[in-house]
Amino acid sequence: MTETNTANIEDIEIRLLLEALYVRYHYDFRNYAMASIKRRLKQARENLGFTTYSALQENVLHDPSALPYLLGYLTVQVSEMFRDPTYFKAIRESVIPHLRTYPSLKVWIAGCSSGEELYSMVVLFREEGLEERTIFYATDINQEALNAAETGIYDLDRIRMFTENHRKSGGRSSLSDYYMAAYGRATFDKTLRRNVVFSDHSLVTDAVFGEMNLVSCRNVMIYFDRLLQDRALGLFKDSLPRNGFLGLGSKESIRFSSHSRSFKEFVREEKIYQRVWR
């Protein structure tokens, strides 16, 4: 069999596997960026010990306990606290002054993964005196990632990077004020979660669930194709009132979306937008 034929068969297998995941478990990866999906599925297939994607499909269809392992590969997001510190500095210096004018606030961290961005935002809001009046919504499609986020436990060797990022973001305190270290792990203070709602939510299949003052969804849409990016931006648009804020990742944009006219650039360099009505 030629290399081209093998590649074509694998493409068919991948499409069938993604369709099976949607029909059987209602997880829809069919319109994710295919290059990323192929890379992640290849890693999953090899690490889980299967020689073909068809064998991987058979396993996950007949053994629901295998699903979380596969989702771990399909939804993996590498993050860190205060990632891209200038983004959080822009939130602190440019967005927070506007949010101070509201008696209560809602913030949505979409695609929160294992919680690094959530805790970054809660720490920032605490330092700026807005935590008490804010409800934070942390959502992801991966339940294991949500469970990890709820524990707030990270390897201690990551804390040095977190601390440096926090400092560069304009942190007003020491990050060590917010966690306890023991046995090679750092456990963040449970009070940081007192105003947090963790929820399973898919940007691909689910609807808007509330009106937000700030939506932060960073480095999630880069894995979507144009159709899904447009759907996600539509959810964010419908979630934000006039003058609400949307923060995206450094490689993401609303420029080619059908919803682009519903936003204006607020901090251009950091991909922070403000909702407008037209």
Coordinates of C-alpha atoms in Angstrom, one line a residue:
M1 CA 0.0 0.0 0.0
T2 CA 1.4 3.4 -0.9
E3 CA 2.0 6.1 1.6
T4 CA -0.7 8.2 0.0
N5 CA -3.3 5.5 0.3
T6 CA -2.3 5.0 3.9
A7 CA -2.8 8.7 4.6
N8 CA -6.2 8.7 2.9
I9 CA -7.4 5.7 4.9
E10 CA -6.2 7.4 8.1
D11 CA -8.1 10.5 7.2
I12 CA -11.3 8.4 6.7
E13 CA -10.7 6.7 10.1
I14 CA -10.2 10.0 11.8
R15 CA -13.4 11.4 10.4
L16 CA -15.3 8.3 11.4
L17 CA -13.8 8.5 14.9
L18 CA -14.8 12.2 15.4
E19 CA -18.3 11.3 14.1
A20 CA -18.5 8.4 16.6
L21 CA -17.5 10.7 19.5
Y22 CA -20.3 13.1 18.6
V23 CA -23.0 10.5 18.1
R24 CA -22.1 8.4 21.1
Y25 CA -21.0 11.0 23.6
H26 CA -22.0 14.4 22.2
Y27 CA -18.5 15.8 22.1
D28 CA -18.1 17.6 18.8
F29 CA -14.6 17.9 17.4
R30 CA -15.6 17.6 13.8
N31 CA -14.8 21.2 13.0
Y32 CA -11.7 21.6 15.0
A33 CA -8.6 22.6 13.0
M34 CA -7.7 19.2 11.4
A35 CA -3.9 19.6 11.7
S36 CA -4.2 19.9 15.4
I37 CA -6.7 17.1 15.8
K38 CA -4.5 14.8 13.7
R39 CA -1.5 15.5 15.8
R40 CA -3.3 14.9 19.1
L41 CA -5.1 11.8 17.9
K42 CA -1.8 10.3 16.6
Q43 CA -0.3 10.9 20.1
A44 CA -3.3 9.4 21.8
R45 CA -3.3 6.3 19.5
E46 CA 0.4 5.6 20.0
N47 CA 0.4 6.2 23.8
L48 CA -2.8 4.2 24.3
G49 CA -1.3 1.3 22.4
F50 CA -3.4 1.1 19.2
T51 CA -2.1 0.6 15.7
T52 CA -5.1 2.2 13.9
Y53 CA -7.6 4.9 14.6
S54 CA -10.4 2.3 13.9
A55 CA -9.1 0.3 16.9
L56 CA -9.1 3.4 19.0
Q57 CA -12.6 4.1 17.9
E58 CA -13.8 0.6 18.7
N59 CA -12.3 0.9 22.2
V60 CA -13.8 4.3 23.1
L61 CA -17.2 3.3 21.6
H62 CA -17.5 0.1 23.7
D63 CA -15.7 1.3 26.8
P64 CA -17.0 4.6 28.2
S65 CA -14.2 4.6 30.8
A66 CA -11.8 5.1 28.0
L67 CA -13.4 8.5 27.0
P68 CA -11.7 10.6 29.7
Y69 CA -8.3 9.4 28.5
L70 CA -9.0 10.4 24.9
L71 CA -10.5 13.7 25.9
G72 CA -7.2 14.4 27.8
Y73 CA -5.4 14.4 24.5
L74 CA -8.1 16.2 22.5
T75 CA -8.5 19.0 24.9
V76 CA -5.0 19.4 26.3
Q77 CA -4.1 23.1 26.8
V78 CA -0.7 24.1 28.0
S79 CA -1.1 27.1 30.3
E80 CA 0.4 28.9 33.2
M81 CA -0.6 31.6 35.7
F82 CA -0.5 35.1 34.3
R83 CA 0.5 33.8 30.9
D84 CA 1.4 36.7 28.7
P85 CA 1.8 39.1 31.7
T86 CA 1.1 42.2 29.5
Y87 CA -2.4 40.9 28.9
F88 CA -3.1 40.8 32.6
K89 CA -1.4 44.2 33.0
A90 CA -3.8 45.6 30.4
I91 CA -6.8 44.1 32.3
R92 CA -5.5 45.7 35.5
E93 CA -4.7 49.1 34.1
S94 CA -7.3 49.6 31.3
V95 CA -10.3 47.3 32.0
I96 CA -10.5 47.3 35.8
P97 CA -11.2 51.1 36.0
H98 CA -14.3 50.6 33.9
L99 CA -15.4 47.5 35.9
R100 CA -15.1 49.5 39.2
T101 CA -18.2 51.4 38.2
Y102 CA -20.4 48.3 38.5
P103 CA -22.0 47.2 41.8
S104 CA -21.7 43.6 40.8
L105 CA -19.7 41.7 38.2
K106 CA -19.6 38.4 36.3
V107 CA -16.5 37.1 34.6
W108 CA -16.4 34.1 32.4
I109 CA -13.1 32.1 31.9
A110 CA -14.0 30.0 28.9
G111 CA -11.9 26.9 28.3
C112 CA -10.3 27.2 31.8
S113 CA -8.5 23.9 31.5
S114 CA -6.7 23.1 34.8
G115 CA -7.4 26.6 36.2
E116 CA -4.3 28.6 35.8
E117 CA -6.0 31.5 34.1
L118 CA -8.9 31.4 36.5
Y119 CA -6.7 31.8 39.6
S120 CA -4.7 34.5 37.8
M121 CA -7.9 36.5 37.3
V122 CA -9.2 35.9 40.8
V123 CA -5.9 37.0 42.3
L124 CA -5.9 40.1 40.1
F125 CA -9.5 41.0 41.1
R126 CA -8.6 40.5 44.8
E127 CA -5.6 42.8 44.5
E128 CA -7.8 45.4 42.8
G129 CA -10.5 45.1 45.5
L130 CA -13.2 43.7 43.1
E131 CA -13.2 40.0 44.1
E132 CA -16.0 40.3 46.7
R133 CA -18.5 41.8 44.1
T134 CA -17.6 39.3 41.3
I135 CA -18.8 35.9 40.4
F136 CA -16.3 33.9 38.2
Y137 CA -17.5 31.2 35.8
A138 CA -14.9 28.7 34.9
T139 CA -15.9 26.4 32.1
D140 CA -14.4 23.6 30.0
I141 CA -15.6 20.4 28.2
N142 CA -13.1 18.2 30.0
Q143 CA -14.4 17.2 33.4
E144 CA -11.0 15.9 34.6
A145 CA -9.5 19.4 33.8
L146 CA -12.3 21.0 35.8
N147 CA -11.7 18.7 38.7
A148 CA -8.0 19.7 38.6
A149 CA -9.0 23.3 38.5
E150 CA -11.2 22.9 41.6
T151 CA -8.3 21.5 43.6
G152 CA -6.0 24.4 42.8
I153 CA -2.9 22.2 43.2
Y154 CA 0.2 22.7 40.9
D155 CA 3.7 21.3 40.8
L156 CA 6.0 23.5 42.9
D157 CA 8.6 23.7 40.1
R158 CA 6.0 25.7 38.1
I159 CA 5.6 28.4 40.8
R160 CA 8.8 30.2 39.9
M161 CA 7.4 31.0 36.5
F162 CA 4.0 31.8 37.9
T163 CA 5.6 34.2 40.3
E164 CA 7.6 36.0 37.7
N165 CA 4.6 36.4 35.4
H166 CA 2.6 37.8 38.3
R167 CA 5.3 40.4 39.0
K168 CA 5.4 41.4 35.4
S169 CA 1.6 41.7 35.3
G170 CA 1.8 44.5 37.9
G171 CA 1.0 42.3 40.9
R172 CA 0.4 44.3 44.1
S173 CA 1.5 41.5 46.5
S174 CA 3.6 38.4 46.6
L175 CA 2.1 35.4 44.9
S176 CA 3.2 33.3 47.8
D177 CA 0.5 35.0 49.8
Y178 CA -2.0 32.9 47.9
Y179 CA -0.7 29.3 48.3
M180 CA 0.9 26.9 50.7
A181 CA 3.8 24.7 49.6
A182 CA 4.4 21.1 50.7
Y183 CA 5.7 17.8 49.3
G184 CA 6.6 19.4 46.0
R185 CA 3.2 20.8 45.4
A186 CA 1.6 24.3 45.8
T187 CA -2.0 24.4 46.9
F188 CA -3.8 27.7 46.3
D189 CA -5.9 29.1 49.0
K190 CA -9.5 27.8 48.9
T191 CA -10.9 31.3 49.5
L192 CA -9.9 32.0 45.9
R193 CA -12.7 29.6 44.9
R194 CA -15.4 31.0 47.1
N195 CA -16.9 33.1 44.3
V196 CA -16.2 30.6 41.5
V197 CA -18.7 28.4 39.6
F198 CA -17.1 25.5 37.8
S199 CA -19.2 24.1 34.9
D200 CA -19.0 21.8 32.0
H201 CA -19.7 23.9 28.9
S202 CA -18.9 23.5 25.2
L203 CA -18.3 26.4 22.9
V204 CA -19.2 24.1 20.1
T205 CA -22.6 22.8 21.1
D206 CA -23.9 24.7 24.2
A207 CA -25.7 28.0 24.4
V208 CA -25.1 31.3 26.3
F209 CA -25.7 30.8 30.0
G210 CA -25.6 34.3 31.4
E211 CA -24.7 38.0 30.9
M212 CA -21.0 38.7 31.6
N213 CA -19.0 41.9 32.1
L214 CA -15.8 40.2 31.0
V215 CA -15.1 37.1 28.9
S216 CA -11.6 35.8 28.8
C217 CA -11.1 33.0 26.3
R218 CA -7.4 32.7 25.3
N219 CA -5.7 30.1 23.2
V220 CA -8.8 28.0 22.7
M221 CA -10.1 29.2 19.3
I222 CA -6.8 28.6 17.6
Y223 CA -7.9 24.9 17.6
F224 CA -11.2 25.7 15.9
D225 CA -11.8 26.1 12.2
R226 CA -13.4 29.3 10.9
L227 CA -17.0 28.0 11.4
L228 CA -16.4 27.2 15.1
Q229 CA -14.5 30.4 15.7
D230 CA -17.5 32.3 14.4
R231 CA -19.9 30.3 16.6
A232 CA -17.8 30.9 19.7
L233 CA -17.5 34.6 19.0
G234 CA -21.3 34.7 18.6
L235 CA -21.7 33.2 22.1
F236 CA -19.3 35.8 23.5
K237 CA -21.2 38.6 21.7
D238 CA -24.5 37.4 23.1
S239 CA -23.0 37.1 26.6
L240 CA -21.7 40.7 26.8
P241 CA -23.8 43.8 27.4
R242 CA -22.9 47.1 25.7
N243 CA -19.3 48.1 26.8
G244 CA -18.6 44.5 28.1
F245 CA -15.1 43.2 27.5
L246 CA -13.7 40.2 25.5
G247 CA -10.1 39.0 25.8
L248 CA -8.6 36.6 23.3
G249 CA -5.2 34.9 22.9
S250 CA -2.3 36.6 21.2
K251 CA -2.8 34.6 18.0
E252 CA -6.6 35.0 17.9
S253 CA -8.6 37.7 16.3
I254 CA -12.2 38.7 15.5
R255 CA -11.1 40.3 12.2
F256 CA -12.7 37.8 9.8
S257 CA -15.7 36.9 11.9
S258 CA -19.3 37.9 11.0
H259 CA -19.5 39.3 14.5
S260 CA -16.5 41.7 14.1
R261 CA -18.8 44.8 13.8
S262 CA -20.2 44.0 17.3
F263 CA -16.8 44.8 18.9
K264 CA -14.2 47.5 18.8
E265 CA -10.5 47.2 19.7
F266 CA -10.0 48.4 23.3
V267 CA -6.3 47.3 23.9
R268 CA -5.2 46.4 20.4
E269 CA -1.8 44.9 21.3
E270 CA -3.4 42.5 23.9
K271 CA -6.4 41.4 21.8
I272 CA -8.9 43.0 24.3
Y273 CA -12.2 44.1 22.7
Q274 CA -15.2 46.0 23.9
R275 CA -18.8 45.2 22.9
V276 CA -20.6 47.8 20.9
W277 CA -24.2 48.0 19.5
R278 CA -24.7 48.5 15.8

